[in-house]
Short mmCIF file of C-alpha atoms and ligand atoms in Angstrom, two decimals:
data_model
loop_
_atom_site.label_atom_id
_atom_site.label_comp_id
_atom_site.label_asym_id
_atom_site.label_seq_id
_atom_site.Cartn_x
_atom_site.Cartn_y
_atom_site.Cartn_z
CA UNK K 1 188.45 131.32 150.69
CA UNK K 2 190.46 128.89 152.82
CA UNK K 3 192.33 127.53 149.78
CA UNK K 4 193.40 131.08 148.83
CA UNK K 5 194.93 131.69 152.24
CA UNK K 6 196.59 128.25 152.35
CA UNK K 7 199.05 129.46 149.70
CA UNK K 8 200.59 131.93 152.15
CA UNK K 9 199.68 130.47 155.52
CA UNK K 10 200.34 126.88 156.60
CA UNK K 11 199.41 127.22 160.29
CA UNK K 12 195.88 125.77 160.57
CA UNK K 13 194.84 127.93 163.55
CA UNK K 14 195.98 131.17 161.89
CA UNK K 15 194.29 130.04 158.67
CA UNK K 16 190.98 129.49 160.45
CA UNK K 17 191.20 132.95 162.03
CA UNK K 18 191.90 134.60 158.66
CA UNK K 19 188.84 132.96 157.12
CA UNK K 20 186.69 133.85 160.13
CA UNK K 21 187.81 137.48 159.89
CA UNK K 22 186.74 137.59 156.23
CA UNK K 23 183.38 136.03 157.04
CA UNK K 24 182.91 138.56 159.86
CA UNK K 25 183.64 141.48 157.50
CA UNK K 26 181.25 140.12 154.87
CA UNK K 27 178.49 139.63 157.45
CA UNK K 28 179.14 143.06 158.93
CA UNK K 29 178.69 144.64 155.49
CA UNK K 30 175.20 143.10 155.49
CA UNK K 31 174.49 144.35 159.00
CA UNK K 32 174.87 140.89 160.57
CA UNK K 33 176.99 139.60 163.44
CA UNK K 34 179.25 136.56 163.14
CA UNK K 35 178.45 135.68 166.74
CA UNK K 36 174.91 134.65 165.73
CA UNK K 37 176.10 131.83 163.46
CA UNK K 38 177.69 129.36 165.91
CA UNK K 39 181.09 129.53 164.18
CA UNK K 40 184.42 128.95 165.98
CA UNK K 41 185.46 131.88 168.19
CA UNK K 42 187.23 134.72 166.42
CA UNK K 43 190.15 136.01 168.48
CA UNK K 44 190.31 139.59 167.37
CA UNK K 45 193.89 140.81 167.57
CA UNK K 46 192.77 144.40 167.10
CA UNK K 47 190.35 144.32 170.04
CA UNK K 48 186.65 144.98 169.95
CA UNK K 49 186.70 148.78 169.90
CA UNK K 50 188.69 148.92 166.65
CA UNK K 51 186.24 146.62 164.96
CA UNK K 52 183.25 148.66 166.11
CA UNK K 53 184.62 151.94 164.76
CA UNK K 54 185.23 150.31 161.40
CA UNK K 55 181.82 151.72 160.38
CA UNK K 56 183.15 155.26 160.79
CA UNK K 57 186.42 154.55 158.96
CA UNK K 58 184.56 152.88 156.09
CA UNK K 59 182.13 155.76 155.77
CA UNK K 60 184.97 158.29 155.69
CA UNK K 61 186.63 156.27 152.93
CA UNK K 62 183.71 156.62 150.50
CA UNK K 63 185.13 158.39 147.45
CA UNK K 64 183.63 161.67 146.26
CA UNK K 65 183.19 161.63 142.48
CA UNK K 66 183.98 164.88 140.68
CA UNK K 67 181.03 164.02 138.43
CA UNK K 68 178.72 164.16 141.47
CA UNK K 69 180.22 167.45 142.67
CA UNK K 70 179.52 168.87 139.19
CA UNK K 71 175.82 167.97 139.46
CA UNK K 72 175.38 171.12 141.55
CA UNK K 73 175.80 173.36 138.50
CA UNK K 74 173.14 171.38 136.60
CA UNK K 75 170.39 171.27 139.25
CA UNK K 76 167.09 172.72 138.05
CA UNK K 77 165.39 175.51 140.04
CA UNK K 78 163.34 173.16 142.24
CA UNK K 79 166.30 170.89 142.97
CA UNK K 80 168.56 173.85 143.70
CA UNK K 81 166.08 175.37 146.18
CA UNK K 82 165.93 172.01 148.02
CA UNK K 83 169.71 171.61 147.91
CA UNK K 84 170.32 175.08 149.38
CA UNK K 85 167.73 174.62 152.13
CA UNK K 86 169.17 171.24 153.20
CA UNK K 87 172.78 172.45 153.03
CA UNK K 88 171.90 175.48 155.13
CA UNK K 89 170.68 173.15 157.87
CA UNK K 90 173.72 170.87 157.55
CA UNK K 91 176.29 173.66 157.70
CA UNK K 92 174.55 175.45 160.58
CA UNK K 93 173.73 172.18 162.39
CA UNK K 94 170.03 173.06 162.55
CA UNK K 95 167.74 170.14 163.27
CA UNK K 96 165.25 169.42 160.47
CA UNK K 97 163.48 166.56 158.67
CA UNK K 98 162.92 166.93 154.93
CA UNK K 99 160.89 164.89 152.50
CA UNK K 100 161.80 165.08 148.82
CA UNK K 101 158.47 164.47 147.18
CA UNK K 102 158.61 163.86 143.47
CA UNK K 103 157.10 161.45 140.95
CA UNK K 104 159.49 159.02 139.19
CA UNK K 105 162.09 160.76 137.05
CA UNK K 106 161.98 164.20 138.70
CA UNK K 107 165.60 163.85 139.86
CA UNK K 108 165.37 162.79 143.51
CA UNK K 109 168.41 160.49 143.24
CA UNK K 110 170.21 163.20 141.29
CA UNK K 111 169.66 165.60 144.19
CA UNK K 112 170.87 163.04 146.80
CA UNK K 113 174.05 162.47 144.81
CA UNK K 114 174.75 166.21 144.78
CA UNK K 115 174.10 166.45 148.55
CA UNK K 116 176.22 163.41 149.42
CA UNK K 117 179.13 164.69 147.35
CA UNK K 118 178.92 168.19 148.84
CA UNK K 119 178.69 167.08 152.48
CA UNK K 120 181.45 164.47 152.11
CA UNK K 121 183.73 166.93 150.30
CA UNK K 122 183.45 169.15 153.39
CA UNK K 123 184.93 166.29 155.46
CA UNK K 124 181.57 165.59 157.11
CA UNK K 125 179.72 162.29 157.32
CA UNK K 126 176.66 161.76 155.13
CA UNK K 127 174.84 158.45 155.39
CA UNK K 128 173.07 157.18 152.29
CA UNK K 129 170.34 154.58 152.67
CA UNK K 130 167.34 153.31 150.76
CA UNK K 131 164.62 150.80 151.51
CA UNK K 132 165.72 148.39 148.77
CA UNK K 133 169.26 147.14 148.16
CA UNK K 134 169.16 147.97 144.49
CA UNK K 135 168.40 151.67 145.02
CA UNK K 136 170.89 151.84 147.91
CA UNK K 137 173.59 150.58 145.54
CA UNK K 138 172.96 153.52 143.14
CA UNK K 139 174.16 156.01 145.78
CA UNK K 140 177.88 156.06 146.67
CA UNK K 141 178.34 154.31 150.03
CA UNK K 142 174.63 153.43 150.01
CA UNK K 143 173.22 150.66 152.24
CA UNK K 144 169.72 149.44 152.97
CA UNK K 145 168.15 151.42 155.81
CA UNK K 146 167.40 148.22 157.74
CA UNK K 147 171.02 147.11 157.66
CA UNK K 148 172.59 150.53 158.25
CA UNK K 149 170.30 151.51 161.15
CA UNK K 150 169.88 147.93 162.42
CA UNK K 151 166.10 148.20 162.37
CA UNK K 152 164.46 145.02 163.70
CA UNK K 153 162.26 143.01 161.34
CA UNK K 154 159.42 142.72 163.86
CA UNK K 155 158.26 146.22 164.68
CA UNK K 156 156.05 147.43 167.50
CA UNK K 157 155.05 150.95 168.57
CA UNK K 158 158.01 151.11 170.97
CA UNK K 159 160.74 149.04 169.27
CA UNK K 160 164.31 150.34 169.11
CA UNK K 161 167.15 149.79 166.62
CA UNK K 162 169.33 146.89 167.65
CA UNK K 163 172.63 148.75 168.17
CA UNK K 164 174.01 149.63 171.56
CA UNK K 165 175.09 153.11 172.62
CA UNK K 166 178.74 151.98 172.57
CA UNK K 167 178.62 150.34 169.13
CA UNK K 168 180.26 151.49 165.91
CA UNK K 169 176.85 152.17 164.38
CA UNK K 170 175.92 154.49 167.26
CA UNK K 171 179.25 156.31 166.88
CA UNK K 172 178.71 156.66 163.14
CA UNK K 173 175.22 158.07 163.64
CA UNK K 174 176.43 160.45 166.34
CA UNK K 175 179.05 161.83 163.98
CA UNK K 176 176.76 162.03 160.93
CA UNK K 177 175.78 165.48 159.67
CA UNK K 178 173.24 164.23 157.14
CA UNK K 179 171.11 161.09 156.87
CA UNK K 180 169.37 160.21 153.61
CA UNK K 181 166.69 157.52 153.36
CA UNK K 182 165.29 157.01 149.86
CA UNK K 183 162.12 155.06 148.97
CA UNK K 184 160.72 155.74 152.43
CA UNK K 185 157.19 155.59 150.99
CA UNK K 186 157.69 151.80 150.72
CA UNK K 187 158.61 151.48 154.41
CA UNK K 188 156.28 150.96 157.33
CA UNK K 189 156.15 154.14 159.40
CA UNK K 190 157.02 152.07 162.50
CA UNK K 191 160.53 151.52 161.03
CA UNK K 192 161.05 155.28 160.69
CA UNK K 193 159.64 155.91 164.15
CA UNK K 194 162.03 153.26 165.54
CA UNK K 195 164.96 155.19 164.08
CA UNK K 196 163.56 158.42 165.56
CA UNK K 197 163.44 156.91 169.06
CA UNK K 198 166.91 155.36 168.78
CA UNK K 199 168.53 158.58 167.56
CA UNK K 200 166.90 160.59 170.36
CA UNK K 201 168.31 157.99 172.75
CA UNK K 202 171.92 157.98 171.51
CA UNK K 203 172.02 161.75 170.97
CA UNK K 204 170.36 162.32 174.37
CA UNK K 205 168.23 164.96 172.66
CA UNK K 206 164.43 165.06 172.49
CA UNK K 207 164.27 166.73 169.07
CA UNK K 208 163.08 164.54 166.16
CA UNK K 209 165.86 162.11 165.18
CA UNK K 210 167.99 163.48 168.00
CA UNK K 211 168.39 166.83 166.24
CA UNK K 212 169.90 165.39 163.04
CA UNK K 213 169.30 166.67 159.52
CA UNK K 214 167.38 163.83 157.90
CA UNK K 215 166.30 163.73 154.25
CA UNK K 216 163.62 161.26 153.30
CA UNK K 217 162.59 160.75 149.74
CA UNK K 218 160.08 158.72 147.83
CA UNK K 219 156.89 158.74 145.94
CA UNK K 220 153.58 157.61 147.42
CA UNK K 221 152.31 157.12 143.85
CA UNK K 222 154.73 154.19 143.48
CA UNK K 223 155.00 151.12 145.75
CA UNK K 224 153.53 151.31 149.28
CA UNK K 225 154.55 149.18 152.30
CA UNK K 226 153.67 145.49 152.19
CA UNK K 227 151.01 144.58 154.75
CA UNK K 228 150.28 140.89 154.38
CA UNK K 229 146.65 140.49 153.33
CA UNK K 230 146.14 144.10 154.42
CA UNK K 231 143.17 146.20 153.37
CA UNK K 232 143.64 149.51 151.58
CA UNK K 233 143.07 151.33 154.89
CA UNK K 234 145.66 149.18 156.71
CA UNK K 235 148.23 149.80 153.98
CA UNK K 236 147.64 153.56 154.11
CA UNK K 237 147.87 153.46 157.88
CA UNK K 238 151.31 151.83 157.61
CA UNK K 239 152.75 154.70 155.55
CA UNK K 240 154.81 157.61 156.86
CA UNK K 241 151.89 159.90 155.95
CA UNK K 242 150.10 158.59 159.06
CA UNK K 243 153.06 159.05 161.39
CA UNK K 244 153.28 161.66 164.15
CA UNK K 245 156.44 162.75 162.31
CA UNK K 246 154.70 163.73 159.06
CA UNK K 247 153.54 167.16 160.18
CA UNK K 248 157.04 168.03 161.39
CA UNK K 249 158.55 167.32 157.98
CA UNK K 250 159.53 170.09 155.58
CA UNK K 251 158.40 169.06 152.07
CA UNK K 252 160.54 169.69 149.00
CA UNK K 253 158.41 169.18 145.92
CA UNK K 254 159.95 168.23 142.59
CA UNK K 255 157.56 168.34 139.66
CA UNK K 256 159.66 168.53 136.49
CA UNK K 257 160.18 165.11 134.94
CA UNK K 258 163.84 165.09 133.90
CA UNK K 259 163.80 161.49 132.64
CA UNK K 260 161.02 161.88 130.08
CA UNK K 261 161.94 165.38 128.91
CA UNK K 262 161.67 164.32 125.28
CA UNK K 263 158.22 162.81 125.79
CA UNK K 264 156.10 165.34 127.73
CA UNK K 265 152.84 163.57 126.80
CA UNK K 266 154.03 160.33 128.48
CA UNK K 267 155.32 162.04 131.62
CA UNK K 268 152.01 163.89 132.02
CA UNK K 269 150.07 160.68 131.43
CA UNK K 270 152.12 158.91 134.15
CA UNK K 271 151.51 161.78 136.53
CA UNK K 272 147.75 161.67 135.89
CA UNK K 273 147.75 157.94 136.73
CA UNK K 274 149.87 158.49 139.87
CA UNK K 275 147.64 161.29 141.08
CA UNK K 276 144.51 159.22 140.45
CA UNK K 277 143.28 161.71 137.83
CA UNK K 278 143.23 159.36 134.83
CA UNK K 279 139.84 157.80 134.06
CA UNK K 280 139.54 154.34 135.62
CA UNK K 281 137.39 151.36 134.78
CA UNK K 282 136.05 149.78 137.93
CA UNK K 283 138.31 150.71 140.78
CA UNK K 284 141.82 150.12 139.54
CA UNK K 285 142.02 149.73 135.78
CA UNK K 286 143.18 152.53 133.49
CA UNK K 287 142.77 152.51 129.75
CA UNK K 288 146.13 152.43 127.94
CA UNK K 289 146.38 154.35 124.65
CA UNK K 290 146.12 151.98 121.69
CA UNK K 291 149.53 152.79 120.25
CA UNK K 292 151.34 151.34 123.29
CA UNK K 293 149.26 148.16 123.48
CA UNK K 294 149.77 144.77 121.85
CA UNK K 295 146.33 143.20 121.71
CA UNK K 296 145.99 140.04 123.78
CA UNK K 297 145.31 136.76 122.00
CA UNK K 298 145.18 133.22 123.34
CA UNK K 299 148.11 131.98 121.23
CA UNK K 300 151.82 132.72 121.60
CA UNK K 301 151.93 135.14 118.67
CA UNK K 302 151.52 138.33 120.68
CA UNK K 303 154.07 137.37 123.33
CA UNK K 304 156.55 136.69 120.54
CA UNK K 305 155.71 140.07 119.01
CA UNK K 306 156.36 141.74 122.38
CA UNK K 307 159.75 140.01 122.65
CA UNK K 308 160.65 140.99 119.09
CA UNK K 309 159.59 144.61 119.65
CA UNK K 310 161.64 144.97 122.82
CA UNK K 311 164.61 142.82 121.73
CA UNK K 312 164.88 143.25 117.94
CA UNK K 313 167.76 141.33 116.23
CA UNK K 314 168.66 139.63 119.52
CA UNK K 315 171.15 137.27 117.86
CA UNK K 316 173.37 140.03 116.55
CA UNK K 317 173.07 142.23 119.65
CA UNK K 318 173.28 139.64 122.44
CA UNK K 319 176.87 140.55 123.35
CA UNK K 320 176.27 144.32 123.31
CA UNK K 321 176.24 145.74 126.82
CA UNK K 322 174.48 148.91 125.65
CA UNK K 323 171.73 146.89 123.91
CA UNK K 324 171.11 144.49 126.82
CA UNK K 325 171.23 147.10 129.58
CA UNK K 326 168.76 149.50 128.01
CA UNK K 327 165.78 147.18 127.61
CA UNK K 328 163.63 144.94 129.78
CA UNK K 329 160.18 143.38 129.81
CA UNK K 330 158.38 143.95 133.10
CA UNK K 331 155.61 141.73 134.34
CA UNK K 332 153.26 141.80 137.30
CA UNK K 333 153.36 138.07 138.08
CA UNK K 334 156.24 135.67 138.69
CA UNK K 335 154.62 132.93 136.60
CA UNK K 336 154.68 135.24 133.56
CA UNK K 337 158.30 136.16 134.31
CA UNK K 338 159.26 132.44 134.37
CA UNK K 339 157.47 131.89 131.09
CA UNK K 340 159.14 134.90 129.42
CA UNK K 341 162.55 133.88 130.78
CA UNK K 342 162.10 130.43 129.27
CA UNK K 343 161.30 131.90 125.87
CA UNK K 344 164.10 134.47 126.05
CA UNK K 345 166.79 131.98 127.02
CA UNK K 346 165.88 129.64 124.18
CA UNK K 347 166.17 132.57 121.72
CA UNK K 348 169.48 133.73 123.19
CA UNK K 349 172.47 132.52 121.12
CA UNK K 350 175.00 130.12 122.64
CA UNK K 351 175.20 126.84 124.48
CA UNK K 352 172.72 126.31 127.29
CA UNK K 353 173.87 125.30 130.79
CA UNK K 354 171.23 123.76 133.02
CA UNK K 355 171.37 123.84 136.84
CA UNK K 356 168.89 121.97 139.00
CA UNK K 357 168.05 122.96 142.56
CA UNK K 358 168.23 120.38 145.34
CA UNK K 359 165.02 120.57 147.36
CA UNK K 360 164.18 118.77 150.58
CA UNK K 361 161.79 119.26 153.48
CA UNK K 362 162.89 119.08 157.09
CA UNK K 363 160.91 116.89 159.51
CA UNK K 364 158.57 115.56 156.80
CA UNK K 365 158.59 111.99 158.17
CA UNK K 366 155.36 110.98 156.40
CA UNK K 367 156.69 112.15 153.06
CA UNK K 368 153.75 114.54 152.58
CA UNK K 369 155.69 116.63 150.11
CA UNK K 370 157.16 114.66 147.26
CA UNK K 371 160.33 115.84 145.54
CA UNK K 372 158.35 116.32 142.31
CA UNK K 373 155.97 118.66 144.11
CA UNK K 374 158.84 120.65 145.67
CA UNK K 375 160.48 120.97 142.27
CA UNK K 376 157.29 122.22 140.70
CA UNK K 377 156.88 125.26 143.00
CA UNK K 378 158.80 128.52 142.73
CA UNK K 379 158.39 130.39 146.02
CA UNK K 380 158.99 134.13 146.09
CA UNK K 381 162.65 135.03 145.93
CA UNK K 382 163.87 131.59 144.83
CA UNK K 383 164.93 130.62 141.31
CA UNK K 384 162.96 127.91 139.47
CA UNK K 385 164.01 124.27 139.97
CA UNK K 386 165.55 124.23 136.50
CA UNK K 387 167.78 127.24 135.92
CA UNK K 388 168.99 127.68 132.36
CA UNK K 389 171.76 130.16 131.60
CA UNK K 390 173.96 131.02 128.64
CA UNK K 391 177.20 132.97 128.37
CA UNK K 392 176.42 136.75 128.19
CA UNK K 393 172.75 136.37 129.14
CA UNK K 394 171.77 138.90 131.83
CA UNK K 395 171.10 137.50 135.31
CA UNK K 396 169.47 139.19 138.29
CA UNK K 397 170.53 138.43 141.85
CA UNK K 398 167.83 137.36 144.30
CA UNK K 399 169.95 137.76 147.43
CA UNK K 400 172.01 140.53 149.04
CA UNK K 401 175.36 138.77 148.44
CA UNK K 402 177.72 141.69 148.93
CA UNK K 403 175.80 144.99 149.22
CA UNK K 404 178.99 146.95 149.89
CA UNK K 405 180.18 146.09 146.39
CA UNK K 406 176.78 146.49 144.76
CA UNK K 407 175.77 142.81 144.71
CA UNK K 408 172.22 143.10 146.06
CA UNK K 409 168.84 141.59 145.55
CA UNK K 410 167.88 143.03 142.16
CA UNK K 411 171.39 143.75 140.81
CA UNK K 412 171.49 142.96 137.11
CA UNK K 413 174.74 141.44 135.85
N1 ATP T 1 168.91 168.72 136.70
C1 ATP T 1 169.13 167.70 135.89
N2 ATP T 1 169.83 167.85 134.76
C2 ATP T 1 170.06 166.82 133.92
N3 ATP T 1 169.60 165.57 134.12
C3 ATP T 1 168.88 165.33 135.22
C4 ATP T 1 168.60 166.39 136.18
N4 ATP T 1 167.87 165.85 137.18
C5 ATP T 1 167.71 164.55 136.88
N5 ATP T 1 168.32 164.24 135.70
C6 ATP T 1 168.34 162.93 135.05
O1 ATP T 1 166.99 162.46 134.98
C7 ATP T 1 166.92 161.07 135.20
C8 ATP T 1 165.97 160.77 136.35
O2 ATP T 1 166.55 161.24 137.58
P1 ATP T 1 166.52 160.39 138.93
O3 ATP T 1 166.83 158.97 138.68
O4 ATP T 1 167.34 161.13 139.91
O5 ATP T 1 164.95 160.52 139.26
P2 ATP T 1 164.15 159.92 140.50
O6 ATP T 1 163.21 160.98 140.92
O7 ATP T 1 165.10 159.40 141.52
O8 ATP T 1 163.35 158.74 139.80
P3 ATP T 1 162.70 157.40 140.45
O9 ATP T 1 161.64 157.83 141.43
O10 ATP T 1 162.12 156.69 139.26
O11 ATP T 1 163.85 156.67 141.10
C9 ATP T 1 168.35 160.60 135.46
O12 ATP T 1 168.87 160.09 134.24
C10 ATP T 1 169.07 161.87 135.86
O13 ATP T 1 170.45 161.82 135.51
#
């Protein structure tokens, strides 16, 4: 960064300020504050107020795609009813919370895109958020809910979002006509309740979310909030379903699977599993139909068959974007993912580049953890000690590097 600026700026002090400004912008896009990192002081020539209202300017600059405006004419009956109801509340500034309830593939994201485009095309502010960075990046101007609303990591029954009433975030929220939060089923209800309290505070209005039109979406058949070592009852208790807000929410139900339209049997089968209606063995296991199963054997043969079925003729197709972006092997455990990655990368054509991580332990004066041991473990969210890559092989980010430009945890490149 510094070297880039050095070409046009020789004054060291000015150079340092330019780099600091860039770092501040990057951190701000991830909802963080440069002041927390002990860096040299940034002398802001524009003054603090300009910086704070950057959130509003940025939001107003989100482009409205014609393609997203055109979605309106393609909405199915259920989506259209939801769209009209929400837009009625937005245009008439009537306070309401909605929950778009639909199993995977019923067009929830499709509906949000239509709403965002419509509200923004009217010159109003619509805020798009999701619980995970990857889903947030699918919506134009999308950000994770935690970063956009500055929700604290540690939540209690009376916690508040960490923005002040005078901040740019507060100003943005005050001006917003519509707030969307997707994948809310994965979020602890305390996070949603924190936003409710904070909005009531900044709007000085005792209505839910300070009188805003808020659209939640998600699917309780999919992933639920993570409660470390939590029991089933504790996990259920952490969901929005158990919040005081739930009964105040207007539900919009989507039932028509738009993704699997060509395979109605599969979409109905998925729905039966999600609704707990498919026969189970023991408590949790469902019986998969034989034609979608590769029988397990101890040797490597079946894993190789799985790879060949999903990635046929890999050598000839490895450089095809269409081929690589339309297939994936999912696994429930990281150790299986590492194993599959190893096999896939050795099959992938091209020269292999190997990168090793540098691991060390702080304050381990007795040398309890040897380097070999550190190298042998792959903690959640970190790549393995030996990372092998090849030109054109897909990679998935494990960090939110630049969410504003779509580089989030989970982005596939
Ligand atoms: N009315 C529609 N007309 C045509 N295509 C649609 C319609 N609604 C949704 N789709 C398409 O169906 C697919 C699934 O939609 P979408 O991703 O919005 O579903 P979702 O409910 O958000 O799914 P998930 O819960 O898995 O994220 C997408 O490819 C989308 O473009």
